[in-house]
PDB file of N, CA and C in Angstrom:
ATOM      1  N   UNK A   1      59.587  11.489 111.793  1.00 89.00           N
ATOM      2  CA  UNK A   1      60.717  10.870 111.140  1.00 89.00           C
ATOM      3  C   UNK A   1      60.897   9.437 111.626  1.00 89.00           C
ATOM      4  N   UNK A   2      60.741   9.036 112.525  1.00 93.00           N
ATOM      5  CA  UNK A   2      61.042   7.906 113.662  1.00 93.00           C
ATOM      6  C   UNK A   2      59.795   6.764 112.598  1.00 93.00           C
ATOM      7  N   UNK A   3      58.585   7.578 112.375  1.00 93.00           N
ATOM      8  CA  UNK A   3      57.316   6.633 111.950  1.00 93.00           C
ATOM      9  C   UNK A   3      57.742   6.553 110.269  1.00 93.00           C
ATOM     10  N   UNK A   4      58.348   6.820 109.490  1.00 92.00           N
ATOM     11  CA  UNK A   4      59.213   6.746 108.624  1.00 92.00           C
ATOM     12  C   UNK A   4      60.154   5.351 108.490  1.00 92.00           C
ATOM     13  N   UNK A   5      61.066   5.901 109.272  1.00 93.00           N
ATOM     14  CA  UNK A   5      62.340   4.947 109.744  1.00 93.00           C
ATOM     15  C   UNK A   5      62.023   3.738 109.916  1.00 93.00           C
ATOM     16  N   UNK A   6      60.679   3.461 110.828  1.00 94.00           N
ATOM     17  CA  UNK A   6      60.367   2.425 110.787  1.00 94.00           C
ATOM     18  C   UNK A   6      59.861   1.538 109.907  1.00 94.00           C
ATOM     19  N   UNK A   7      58.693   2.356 109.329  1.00 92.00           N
ATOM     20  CA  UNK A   7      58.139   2.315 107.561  1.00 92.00           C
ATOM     21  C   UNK A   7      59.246   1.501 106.624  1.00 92.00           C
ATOM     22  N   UNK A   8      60.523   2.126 106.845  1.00 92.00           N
ATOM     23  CA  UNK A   8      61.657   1.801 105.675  1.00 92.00           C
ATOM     24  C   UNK A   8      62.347   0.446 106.237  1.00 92.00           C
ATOM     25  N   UNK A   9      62.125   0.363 107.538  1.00 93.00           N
ATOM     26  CA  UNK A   9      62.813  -0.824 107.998  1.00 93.00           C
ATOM     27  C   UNK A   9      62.585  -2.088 108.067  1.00 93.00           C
ATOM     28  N   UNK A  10      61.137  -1.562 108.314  1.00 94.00           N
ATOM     29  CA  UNK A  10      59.993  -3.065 107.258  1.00 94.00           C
ATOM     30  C   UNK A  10      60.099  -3.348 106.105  1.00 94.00           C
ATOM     31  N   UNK A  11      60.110  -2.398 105.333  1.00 91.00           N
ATOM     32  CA  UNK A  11      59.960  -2.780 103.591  1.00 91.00           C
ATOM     33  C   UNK A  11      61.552  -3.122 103.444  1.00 91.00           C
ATOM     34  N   UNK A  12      62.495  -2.808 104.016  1.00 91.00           N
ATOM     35  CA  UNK A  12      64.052  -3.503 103.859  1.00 91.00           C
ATOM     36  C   UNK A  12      63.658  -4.953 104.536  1.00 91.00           C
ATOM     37  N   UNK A  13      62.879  -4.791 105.718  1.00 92.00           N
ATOM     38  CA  UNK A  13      63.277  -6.842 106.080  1.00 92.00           C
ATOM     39  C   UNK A  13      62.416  -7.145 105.345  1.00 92.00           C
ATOM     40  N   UNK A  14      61.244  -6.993 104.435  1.00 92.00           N
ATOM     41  CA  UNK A  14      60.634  -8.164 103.884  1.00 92.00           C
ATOM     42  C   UNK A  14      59.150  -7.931 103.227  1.00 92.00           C
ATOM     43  N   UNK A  15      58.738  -6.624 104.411  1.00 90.00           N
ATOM     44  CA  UNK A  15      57.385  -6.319 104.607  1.00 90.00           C
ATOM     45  C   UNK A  15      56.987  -5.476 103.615  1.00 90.00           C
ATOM     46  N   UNK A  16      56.829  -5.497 102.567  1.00 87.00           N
ATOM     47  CA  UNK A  16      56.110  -4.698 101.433  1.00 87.00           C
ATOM     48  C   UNK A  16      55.091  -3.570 101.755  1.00 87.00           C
ATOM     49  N   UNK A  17      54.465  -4.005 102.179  1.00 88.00           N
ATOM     50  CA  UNK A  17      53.149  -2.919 102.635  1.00 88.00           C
ATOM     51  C   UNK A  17      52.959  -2.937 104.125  1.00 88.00           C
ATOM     52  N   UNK A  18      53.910  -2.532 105.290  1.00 91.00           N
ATOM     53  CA  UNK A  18      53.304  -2.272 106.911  1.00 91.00           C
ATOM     54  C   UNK A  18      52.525  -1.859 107.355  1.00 91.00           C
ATOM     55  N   UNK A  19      51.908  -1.870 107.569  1.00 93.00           N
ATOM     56  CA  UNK A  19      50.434  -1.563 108.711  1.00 93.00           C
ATOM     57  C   UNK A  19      50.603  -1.035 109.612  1.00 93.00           C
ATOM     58  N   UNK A  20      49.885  -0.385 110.265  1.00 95.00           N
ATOM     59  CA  UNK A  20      49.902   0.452 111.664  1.00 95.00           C
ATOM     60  C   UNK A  20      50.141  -0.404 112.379  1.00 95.00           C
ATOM     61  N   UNK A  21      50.029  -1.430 112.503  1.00 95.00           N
ATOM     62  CA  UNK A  21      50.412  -2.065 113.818  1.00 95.00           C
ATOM     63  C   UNK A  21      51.856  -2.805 113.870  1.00 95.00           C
ATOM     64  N   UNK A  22      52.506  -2.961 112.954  1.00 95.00           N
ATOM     65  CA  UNK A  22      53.640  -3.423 112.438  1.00 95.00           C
ATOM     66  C   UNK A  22      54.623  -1.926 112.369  1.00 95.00           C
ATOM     67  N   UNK A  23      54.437  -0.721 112.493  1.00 94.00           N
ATOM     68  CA  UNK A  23      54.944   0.331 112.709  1.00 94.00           C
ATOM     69  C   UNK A  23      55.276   0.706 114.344  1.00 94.00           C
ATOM     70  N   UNK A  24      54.012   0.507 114.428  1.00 95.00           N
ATOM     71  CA  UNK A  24      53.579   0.208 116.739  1.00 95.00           C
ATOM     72  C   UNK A  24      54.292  -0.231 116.732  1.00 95.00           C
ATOM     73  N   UNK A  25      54.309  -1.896 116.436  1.00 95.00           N
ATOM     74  CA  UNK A  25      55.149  -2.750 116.967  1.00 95.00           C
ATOM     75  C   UNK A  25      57.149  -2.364 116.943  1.00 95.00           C
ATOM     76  N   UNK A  26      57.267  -1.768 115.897  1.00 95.00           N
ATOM     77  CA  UNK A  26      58.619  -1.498 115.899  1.00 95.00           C
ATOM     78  C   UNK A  26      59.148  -0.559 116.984  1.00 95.00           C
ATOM     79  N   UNK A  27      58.642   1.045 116.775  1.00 94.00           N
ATOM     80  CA  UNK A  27      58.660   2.417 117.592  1.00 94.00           C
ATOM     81  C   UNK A  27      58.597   1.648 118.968  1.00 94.00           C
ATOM     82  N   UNK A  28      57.365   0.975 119.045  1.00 95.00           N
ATOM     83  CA  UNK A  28      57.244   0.091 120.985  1.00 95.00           C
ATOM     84  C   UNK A  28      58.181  -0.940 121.468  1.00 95.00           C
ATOM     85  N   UNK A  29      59.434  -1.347 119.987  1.00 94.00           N
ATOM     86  CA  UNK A  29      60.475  -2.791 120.596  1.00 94.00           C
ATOM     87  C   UNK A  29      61.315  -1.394 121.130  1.00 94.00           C
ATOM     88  N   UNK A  30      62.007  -0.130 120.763  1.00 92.00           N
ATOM     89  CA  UNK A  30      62.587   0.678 122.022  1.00 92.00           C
ATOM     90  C   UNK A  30      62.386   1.285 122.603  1.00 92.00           C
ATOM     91  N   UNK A  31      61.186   0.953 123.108  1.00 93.00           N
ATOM     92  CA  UNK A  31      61.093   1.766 124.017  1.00 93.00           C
ATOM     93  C   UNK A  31      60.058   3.335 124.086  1.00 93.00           C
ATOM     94  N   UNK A  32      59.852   3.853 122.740  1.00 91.00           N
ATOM     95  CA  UNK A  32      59.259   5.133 122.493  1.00 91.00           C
ATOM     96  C   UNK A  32      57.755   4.739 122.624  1.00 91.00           C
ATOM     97  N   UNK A  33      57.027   6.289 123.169  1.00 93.00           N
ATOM     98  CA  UNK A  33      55.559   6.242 123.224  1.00 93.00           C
ATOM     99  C   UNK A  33      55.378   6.413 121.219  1.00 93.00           C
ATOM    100  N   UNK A  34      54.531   5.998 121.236  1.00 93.00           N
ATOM    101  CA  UNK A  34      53.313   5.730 120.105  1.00 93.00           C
ATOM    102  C   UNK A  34      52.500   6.591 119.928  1.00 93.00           C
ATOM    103  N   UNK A  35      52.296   7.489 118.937  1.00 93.00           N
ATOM    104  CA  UNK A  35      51.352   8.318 118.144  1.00 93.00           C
ATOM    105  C   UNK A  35      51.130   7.913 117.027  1.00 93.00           C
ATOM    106  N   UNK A  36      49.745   7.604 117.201  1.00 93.00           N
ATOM    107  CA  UNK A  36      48.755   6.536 116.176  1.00 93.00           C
ATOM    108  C   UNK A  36      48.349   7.383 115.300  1.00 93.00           C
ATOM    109  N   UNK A  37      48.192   8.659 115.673  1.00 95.00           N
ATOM    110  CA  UNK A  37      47.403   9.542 114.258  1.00 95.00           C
ATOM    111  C   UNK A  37      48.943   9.809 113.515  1.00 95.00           C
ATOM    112  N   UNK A  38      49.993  10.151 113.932  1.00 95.00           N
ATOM    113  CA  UNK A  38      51.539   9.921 112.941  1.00 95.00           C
ATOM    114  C   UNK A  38      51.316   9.168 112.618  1.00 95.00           C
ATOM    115  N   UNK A  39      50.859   7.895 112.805  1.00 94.00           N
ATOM    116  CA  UNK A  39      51.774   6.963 111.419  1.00 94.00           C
ATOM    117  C   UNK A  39      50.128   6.840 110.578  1.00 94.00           C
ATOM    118  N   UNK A  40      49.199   6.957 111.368  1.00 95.00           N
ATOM    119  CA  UNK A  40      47.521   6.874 110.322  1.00 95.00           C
ATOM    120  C   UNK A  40      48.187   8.299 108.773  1.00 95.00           C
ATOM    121  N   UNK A  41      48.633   8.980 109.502  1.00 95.00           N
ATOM    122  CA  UNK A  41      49.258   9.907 108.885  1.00 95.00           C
ATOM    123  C   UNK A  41      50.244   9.852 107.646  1.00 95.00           C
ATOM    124  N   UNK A  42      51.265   9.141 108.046  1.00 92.00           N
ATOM    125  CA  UNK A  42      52.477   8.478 107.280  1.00 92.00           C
ATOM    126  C   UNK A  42      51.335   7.420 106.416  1.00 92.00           C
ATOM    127  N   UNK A  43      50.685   6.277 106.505  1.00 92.00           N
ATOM    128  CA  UNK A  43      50.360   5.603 105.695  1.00 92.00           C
ATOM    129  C   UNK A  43      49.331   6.352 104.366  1.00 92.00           C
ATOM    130  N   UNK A  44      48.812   7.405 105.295  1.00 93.00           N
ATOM    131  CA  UNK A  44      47.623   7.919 104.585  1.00 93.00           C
ATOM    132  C   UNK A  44      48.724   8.831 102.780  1.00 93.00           C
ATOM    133  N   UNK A  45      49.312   9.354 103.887  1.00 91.00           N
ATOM    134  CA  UNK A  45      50.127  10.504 102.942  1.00 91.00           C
ATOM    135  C   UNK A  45      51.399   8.942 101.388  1.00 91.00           C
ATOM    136  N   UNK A  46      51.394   8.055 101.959  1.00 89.00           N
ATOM    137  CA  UNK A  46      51.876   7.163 101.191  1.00 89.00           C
ATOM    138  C   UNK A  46      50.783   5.980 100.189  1.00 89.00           C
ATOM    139  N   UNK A  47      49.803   6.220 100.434  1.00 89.00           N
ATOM    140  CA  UNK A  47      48.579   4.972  99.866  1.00 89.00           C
ATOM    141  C   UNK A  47      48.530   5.732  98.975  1.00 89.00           C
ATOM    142  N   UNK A  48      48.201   4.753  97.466  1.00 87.00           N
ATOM    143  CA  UNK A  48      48.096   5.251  96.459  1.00 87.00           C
ATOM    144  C   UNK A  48      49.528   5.399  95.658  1.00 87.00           C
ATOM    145  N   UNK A  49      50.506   5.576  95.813  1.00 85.00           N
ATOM    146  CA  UNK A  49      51.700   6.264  95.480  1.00 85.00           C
ATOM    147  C   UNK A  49      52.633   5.236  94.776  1.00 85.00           C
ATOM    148  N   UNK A  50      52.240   4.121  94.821  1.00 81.00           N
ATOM    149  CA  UNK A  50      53.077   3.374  94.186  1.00 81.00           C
ATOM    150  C   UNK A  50      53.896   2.564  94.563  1.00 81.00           C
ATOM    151  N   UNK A  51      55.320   2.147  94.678  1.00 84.00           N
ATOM    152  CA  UNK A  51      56.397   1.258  95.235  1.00 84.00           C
ATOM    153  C   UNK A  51      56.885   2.167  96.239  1.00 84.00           C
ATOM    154  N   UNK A  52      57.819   2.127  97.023  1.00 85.00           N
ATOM    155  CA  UNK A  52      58.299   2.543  97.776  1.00 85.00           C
ATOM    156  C   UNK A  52      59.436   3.225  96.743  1.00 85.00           C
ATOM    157  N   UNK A  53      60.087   1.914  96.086  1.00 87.00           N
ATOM    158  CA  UNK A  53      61.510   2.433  95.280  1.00 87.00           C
ATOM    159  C   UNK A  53      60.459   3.972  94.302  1.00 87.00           C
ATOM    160  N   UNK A  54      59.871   3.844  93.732  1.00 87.00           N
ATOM    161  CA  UNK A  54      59.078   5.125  92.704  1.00 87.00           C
ATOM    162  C   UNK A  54      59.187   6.340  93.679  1.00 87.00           C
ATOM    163  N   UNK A  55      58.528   6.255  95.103  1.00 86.00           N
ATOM    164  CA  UNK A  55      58.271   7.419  95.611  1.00 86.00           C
ATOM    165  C   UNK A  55      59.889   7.834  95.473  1.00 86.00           C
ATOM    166  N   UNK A  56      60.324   6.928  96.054  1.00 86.00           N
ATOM    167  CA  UNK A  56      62.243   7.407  96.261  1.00 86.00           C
ATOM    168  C   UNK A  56      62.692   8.207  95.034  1.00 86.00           C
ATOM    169  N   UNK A  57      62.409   7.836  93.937  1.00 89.00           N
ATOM    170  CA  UNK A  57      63.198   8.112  92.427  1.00 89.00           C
ATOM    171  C   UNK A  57      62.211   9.266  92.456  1.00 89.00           C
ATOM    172  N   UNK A  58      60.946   9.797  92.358  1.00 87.00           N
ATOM    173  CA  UNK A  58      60.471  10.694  92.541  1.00 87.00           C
ATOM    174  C   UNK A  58      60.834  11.748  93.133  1.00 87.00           C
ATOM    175  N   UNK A  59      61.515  11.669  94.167  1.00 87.00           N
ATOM    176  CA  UNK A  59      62.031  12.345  95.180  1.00 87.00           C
ATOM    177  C   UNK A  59      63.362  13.172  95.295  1.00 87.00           C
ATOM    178  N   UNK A  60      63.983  11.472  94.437  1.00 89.00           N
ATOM    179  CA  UNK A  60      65.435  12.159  94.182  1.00 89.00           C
ATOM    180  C   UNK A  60      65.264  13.139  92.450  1.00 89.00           C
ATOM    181  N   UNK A  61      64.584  12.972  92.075  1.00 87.00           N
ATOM    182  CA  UNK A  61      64.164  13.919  90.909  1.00 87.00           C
ATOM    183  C   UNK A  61      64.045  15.050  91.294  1.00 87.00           C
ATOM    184  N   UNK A  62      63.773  15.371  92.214  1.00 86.00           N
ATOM    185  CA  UNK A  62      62.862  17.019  92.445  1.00 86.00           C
ATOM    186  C   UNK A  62      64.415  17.549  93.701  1.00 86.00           C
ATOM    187  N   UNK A  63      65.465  16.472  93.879  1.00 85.00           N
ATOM    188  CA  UNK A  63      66.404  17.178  94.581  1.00 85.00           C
ATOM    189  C   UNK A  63      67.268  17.690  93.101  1.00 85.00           C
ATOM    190  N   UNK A  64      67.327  16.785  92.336  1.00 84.00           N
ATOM    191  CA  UNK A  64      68.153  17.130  91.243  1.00 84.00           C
ATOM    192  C   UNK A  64      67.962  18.552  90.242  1.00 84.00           C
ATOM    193  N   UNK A  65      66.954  18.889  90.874  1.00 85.00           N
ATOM    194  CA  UNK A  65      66.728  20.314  90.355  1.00 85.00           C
ATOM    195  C   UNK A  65      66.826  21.395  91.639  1.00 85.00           C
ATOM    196  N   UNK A  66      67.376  21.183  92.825  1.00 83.00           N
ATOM    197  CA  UNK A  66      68.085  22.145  93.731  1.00 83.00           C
ATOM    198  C   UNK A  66      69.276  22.400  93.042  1.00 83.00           C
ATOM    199  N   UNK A  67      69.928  24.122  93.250  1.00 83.00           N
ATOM    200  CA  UNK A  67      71.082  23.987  92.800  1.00 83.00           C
ATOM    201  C   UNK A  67      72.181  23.525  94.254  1.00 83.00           C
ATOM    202  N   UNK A  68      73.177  23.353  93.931  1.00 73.00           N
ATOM    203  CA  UNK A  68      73.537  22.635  95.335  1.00 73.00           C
ATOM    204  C   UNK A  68      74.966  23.534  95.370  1.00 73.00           C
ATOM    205  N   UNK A  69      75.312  23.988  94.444  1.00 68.00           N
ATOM    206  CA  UNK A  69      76.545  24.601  94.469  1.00 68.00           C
ATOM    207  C   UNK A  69      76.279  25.945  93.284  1.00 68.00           C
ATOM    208  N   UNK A  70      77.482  26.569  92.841  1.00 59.00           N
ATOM    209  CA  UNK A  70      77.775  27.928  92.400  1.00 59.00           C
ATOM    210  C   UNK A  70      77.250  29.009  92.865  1.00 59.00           C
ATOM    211  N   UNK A  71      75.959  30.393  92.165  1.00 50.00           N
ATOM    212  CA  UNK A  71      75.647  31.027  92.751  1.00 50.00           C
ATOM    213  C   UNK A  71      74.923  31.187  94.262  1.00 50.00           C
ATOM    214  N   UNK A  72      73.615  29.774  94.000  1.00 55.00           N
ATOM    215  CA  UNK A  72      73.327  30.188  95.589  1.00 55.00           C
ATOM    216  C   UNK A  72      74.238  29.789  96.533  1.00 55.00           C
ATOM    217  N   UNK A  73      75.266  29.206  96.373  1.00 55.00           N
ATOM    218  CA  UNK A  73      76.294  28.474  97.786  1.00 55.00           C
ATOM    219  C   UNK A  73      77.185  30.190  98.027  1.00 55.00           C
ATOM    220  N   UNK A  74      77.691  30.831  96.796  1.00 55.00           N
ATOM    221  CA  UNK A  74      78.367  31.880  97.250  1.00 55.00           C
ATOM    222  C   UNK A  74      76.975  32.933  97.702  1.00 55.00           C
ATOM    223  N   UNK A  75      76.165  33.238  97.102  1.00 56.00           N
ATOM    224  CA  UNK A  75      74.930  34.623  97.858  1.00 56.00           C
ATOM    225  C   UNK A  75      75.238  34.080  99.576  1.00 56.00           C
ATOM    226  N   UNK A  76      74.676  32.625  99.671  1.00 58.00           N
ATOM    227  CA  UNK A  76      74.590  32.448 101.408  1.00 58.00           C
ATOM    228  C   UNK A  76      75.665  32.042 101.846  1.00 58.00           C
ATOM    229  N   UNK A  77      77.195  32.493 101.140  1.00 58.00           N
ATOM    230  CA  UNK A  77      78.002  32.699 101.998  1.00 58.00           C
ATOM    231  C   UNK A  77      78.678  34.145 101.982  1.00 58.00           C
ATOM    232  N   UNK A  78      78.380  35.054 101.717  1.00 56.00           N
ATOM    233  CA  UNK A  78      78.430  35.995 101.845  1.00 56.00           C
ATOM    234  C   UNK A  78      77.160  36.717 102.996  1.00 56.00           C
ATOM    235  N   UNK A  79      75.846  36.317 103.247  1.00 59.00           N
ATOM    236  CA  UNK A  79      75.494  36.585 103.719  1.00 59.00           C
ATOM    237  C   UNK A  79      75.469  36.331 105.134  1.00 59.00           C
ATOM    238  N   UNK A  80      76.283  34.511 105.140  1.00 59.00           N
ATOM    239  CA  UNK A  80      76.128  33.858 106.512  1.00 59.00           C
ATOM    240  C   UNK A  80      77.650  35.178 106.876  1.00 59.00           C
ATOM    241  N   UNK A  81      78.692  35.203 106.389  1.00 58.00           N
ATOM    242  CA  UNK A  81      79.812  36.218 106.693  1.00 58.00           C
ATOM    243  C   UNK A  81      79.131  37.371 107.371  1.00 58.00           C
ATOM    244  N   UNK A  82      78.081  38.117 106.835  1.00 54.00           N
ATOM    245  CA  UNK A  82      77.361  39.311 107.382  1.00 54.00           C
ATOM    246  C   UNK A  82      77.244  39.167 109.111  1.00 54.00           C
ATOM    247  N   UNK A  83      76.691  38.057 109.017  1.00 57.00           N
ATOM    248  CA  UNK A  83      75.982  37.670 109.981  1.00 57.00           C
ATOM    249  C   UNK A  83      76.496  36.765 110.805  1.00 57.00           C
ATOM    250  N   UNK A  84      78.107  36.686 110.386  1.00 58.00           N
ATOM    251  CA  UNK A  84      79.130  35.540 111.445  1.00 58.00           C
ATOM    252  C   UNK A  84      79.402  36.201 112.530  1.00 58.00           C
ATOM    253  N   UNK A  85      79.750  37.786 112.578  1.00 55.00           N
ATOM    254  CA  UNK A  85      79.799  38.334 114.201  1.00 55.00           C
ATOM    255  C   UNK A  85      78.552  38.473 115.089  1.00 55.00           C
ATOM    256  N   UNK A  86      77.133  38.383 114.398  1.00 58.00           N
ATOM    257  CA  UNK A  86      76.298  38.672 115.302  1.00 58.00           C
ATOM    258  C   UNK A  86      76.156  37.395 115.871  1.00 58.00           C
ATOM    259  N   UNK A  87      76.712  36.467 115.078  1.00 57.00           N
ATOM    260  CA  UNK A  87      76.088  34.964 115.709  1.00 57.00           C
ATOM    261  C   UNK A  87      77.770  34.940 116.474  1.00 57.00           C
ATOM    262  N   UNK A  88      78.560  35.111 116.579  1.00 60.00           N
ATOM    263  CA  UNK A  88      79.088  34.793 117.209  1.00 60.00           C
ATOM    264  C   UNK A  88      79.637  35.665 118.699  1.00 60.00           C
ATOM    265  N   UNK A  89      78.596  36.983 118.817  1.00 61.00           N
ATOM    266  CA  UNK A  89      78.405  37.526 119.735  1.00 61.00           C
ATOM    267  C   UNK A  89      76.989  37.013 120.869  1.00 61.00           C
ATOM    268  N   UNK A  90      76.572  35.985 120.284  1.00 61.00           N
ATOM    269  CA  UNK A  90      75.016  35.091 121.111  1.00 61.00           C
ATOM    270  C   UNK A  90      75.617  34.189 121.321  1.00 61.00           C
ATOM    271  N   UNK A  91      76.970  33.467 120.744  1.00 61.00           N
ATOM    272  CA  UNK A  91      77.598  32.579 121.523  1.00 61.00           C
ATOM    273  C   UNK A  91      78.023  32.951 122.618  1.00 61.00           C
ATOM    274  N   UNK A  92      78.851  33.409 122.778  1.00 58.00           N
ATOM    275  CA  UNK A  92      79.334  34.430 123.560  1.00 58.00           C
ATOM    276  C   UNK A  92      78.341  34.727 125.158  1.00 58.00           C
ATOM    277  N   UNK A  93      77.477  35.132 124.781  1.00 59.00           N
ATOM    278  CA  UNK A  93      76.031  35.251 125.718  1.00 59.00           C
ATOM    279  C   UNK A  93      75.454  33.562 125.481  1.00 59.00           C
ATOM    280  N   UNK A  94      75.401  33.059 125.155  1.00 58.00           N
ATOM    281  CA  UNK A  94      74.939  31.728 125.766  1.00 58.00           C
ATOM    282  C   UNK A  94      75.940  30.756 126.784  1.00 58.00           C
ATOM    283  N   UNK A  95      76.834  31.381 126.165  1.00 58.00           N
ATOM    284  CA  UNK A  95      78.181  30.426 127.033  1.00 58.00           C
ATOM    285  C   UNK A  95      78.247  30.966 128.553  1.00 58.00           C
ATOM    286  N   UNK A  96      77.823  32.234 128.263  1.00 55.00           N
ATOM    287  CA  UNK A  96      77.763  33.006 129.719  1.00 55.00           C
ATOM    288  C   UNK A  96      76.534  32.568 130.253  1.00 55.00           C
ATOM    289  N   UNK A  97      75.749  32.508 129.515  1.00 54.00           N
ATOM    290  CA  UNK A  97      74.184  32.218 130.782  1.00 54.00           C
ATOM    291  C   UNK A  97      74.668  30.363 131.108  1.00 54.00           C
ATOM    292  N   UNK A  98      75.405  29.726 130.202  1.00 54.00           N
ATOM    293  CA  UNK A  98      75.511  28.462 131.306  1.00 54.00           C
ATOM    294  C   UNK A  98      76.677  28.146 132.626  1.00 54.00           C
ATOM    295  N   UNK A  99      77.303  29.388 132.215  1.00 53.00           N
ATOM    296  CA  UNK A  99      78.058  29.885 133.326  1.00 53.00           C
ATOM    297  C   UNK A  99      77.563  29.729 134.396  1.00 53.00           C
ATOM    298  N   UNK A 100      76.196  30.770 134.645  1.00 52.00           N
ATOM    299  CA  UNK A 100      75.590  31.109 135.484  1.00 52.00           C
ATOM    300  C   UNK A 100      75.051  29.546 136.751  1.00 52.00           C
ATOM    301  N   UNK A 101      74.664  28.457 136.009  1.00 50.00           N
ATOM    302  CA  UNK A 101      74.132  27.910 136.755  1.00 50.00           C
ATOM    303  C   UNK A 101      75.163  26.917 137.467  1.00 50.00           C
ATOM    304  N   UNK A 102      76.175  27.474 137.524  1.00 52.00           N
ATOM    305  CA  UNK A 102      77.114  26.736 138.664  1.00 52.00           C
ATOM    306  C   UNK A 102      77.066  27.710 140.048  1.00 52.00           C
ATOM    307  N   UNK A 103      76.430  28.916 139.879  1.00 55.00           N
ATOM    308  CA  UNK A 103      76.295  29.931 140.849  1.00 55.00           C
ATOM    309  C   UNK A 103      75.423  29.480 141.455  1.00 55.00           C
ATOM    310  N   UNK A 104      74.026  28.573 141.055  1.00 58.00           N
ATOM    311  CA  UNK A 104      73.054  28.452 141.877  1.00 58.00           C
ATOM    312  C   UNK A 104      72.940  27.025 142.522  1.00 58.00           C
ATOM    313  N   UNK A 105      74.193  26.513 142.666  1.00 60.00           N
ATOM    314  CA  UNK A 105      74.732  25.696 143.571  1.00 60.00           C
ATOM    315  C   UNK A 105      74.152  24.133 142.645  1.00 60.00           C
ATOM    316  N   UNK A 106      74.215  23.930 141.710  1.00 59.00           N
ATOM    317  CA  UNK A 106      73.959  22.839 140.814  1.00 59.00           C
ATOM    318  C   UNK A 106      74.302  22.726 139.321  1.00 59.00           C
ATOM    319  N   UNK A 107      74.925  21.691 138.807  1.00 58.00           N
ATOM    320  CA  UNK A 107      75.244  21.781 137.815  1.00 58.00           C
ATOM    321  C   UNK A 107      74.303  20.335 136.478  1.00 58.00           C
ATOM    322  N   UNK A 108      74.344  20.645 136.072  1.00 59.00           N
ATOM    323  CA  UNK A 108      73.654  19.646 134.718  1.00 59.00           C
ATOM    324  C   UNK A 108      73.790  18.200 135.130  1.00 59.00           C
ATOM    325  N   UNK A 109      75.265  17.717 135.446  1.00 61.00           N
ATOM    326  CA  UNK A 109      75.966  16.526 135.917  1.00 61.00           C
ATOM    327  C   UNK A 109      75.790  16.206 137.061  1.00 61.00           C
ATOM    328  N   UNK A 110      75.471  16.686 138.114  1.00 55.00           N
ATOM    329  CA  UNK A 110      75.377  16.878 139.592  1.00 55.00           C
ATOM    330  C   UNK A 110      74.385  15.626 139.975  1.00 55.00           C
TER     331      UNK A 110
END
């Protein structure tokens, strides 16, 4: 996502087509290590494809056929309901296991 972000942040200042090394260069101004086959990756999976704005409108096309509301929003809320006490019995047990590590004489903040 990060080799993305950067991708988009070039073609917003100016840069039409970025290069791997103009991707480096961004990810490396804060600070993050660099994985060169990600972005060989990101360019590869984008060459060919057109404008940047096309892939976008492409994209938002194929959300516009999710349904986003009526039946599936009520099925998975009826089902997340099923399944609101079991999840909220693992809260429950997680809150307790971070309990625990004030017992072993250290805490997160410490």
């Amino acid at each position: 996502m990060k080799y993305l972000a950067a991708y988009l942040l070039l073609v917003q200042g100016g840069n039409e087509s970025p290069a791997a090394a103009d991707i480096k260069k961004v990810i490396e101004s804060v600070g993050v290590e660099v994985d060169e086959a990600r972005i060989n990756e990101l360019l590869a999976s984008l060459e060919g494809k057109g404008s940047l704005e096309e892939i976008i409108a492409a994209g938002s096309q194929k959300f516009a056929s999710v349904p986003a509301a009526g039946a599936a929003v009520a099925a998975g809320a009826a089902a997340g309901a099923a399944s609101g006490a079991a999840a909220a019995e693992e809260e429950k047990e997680e809150e307790a296991a971070e309990e625990s590590d004030d017992d072993m004489g250290f805490g997160l903040f410490d």
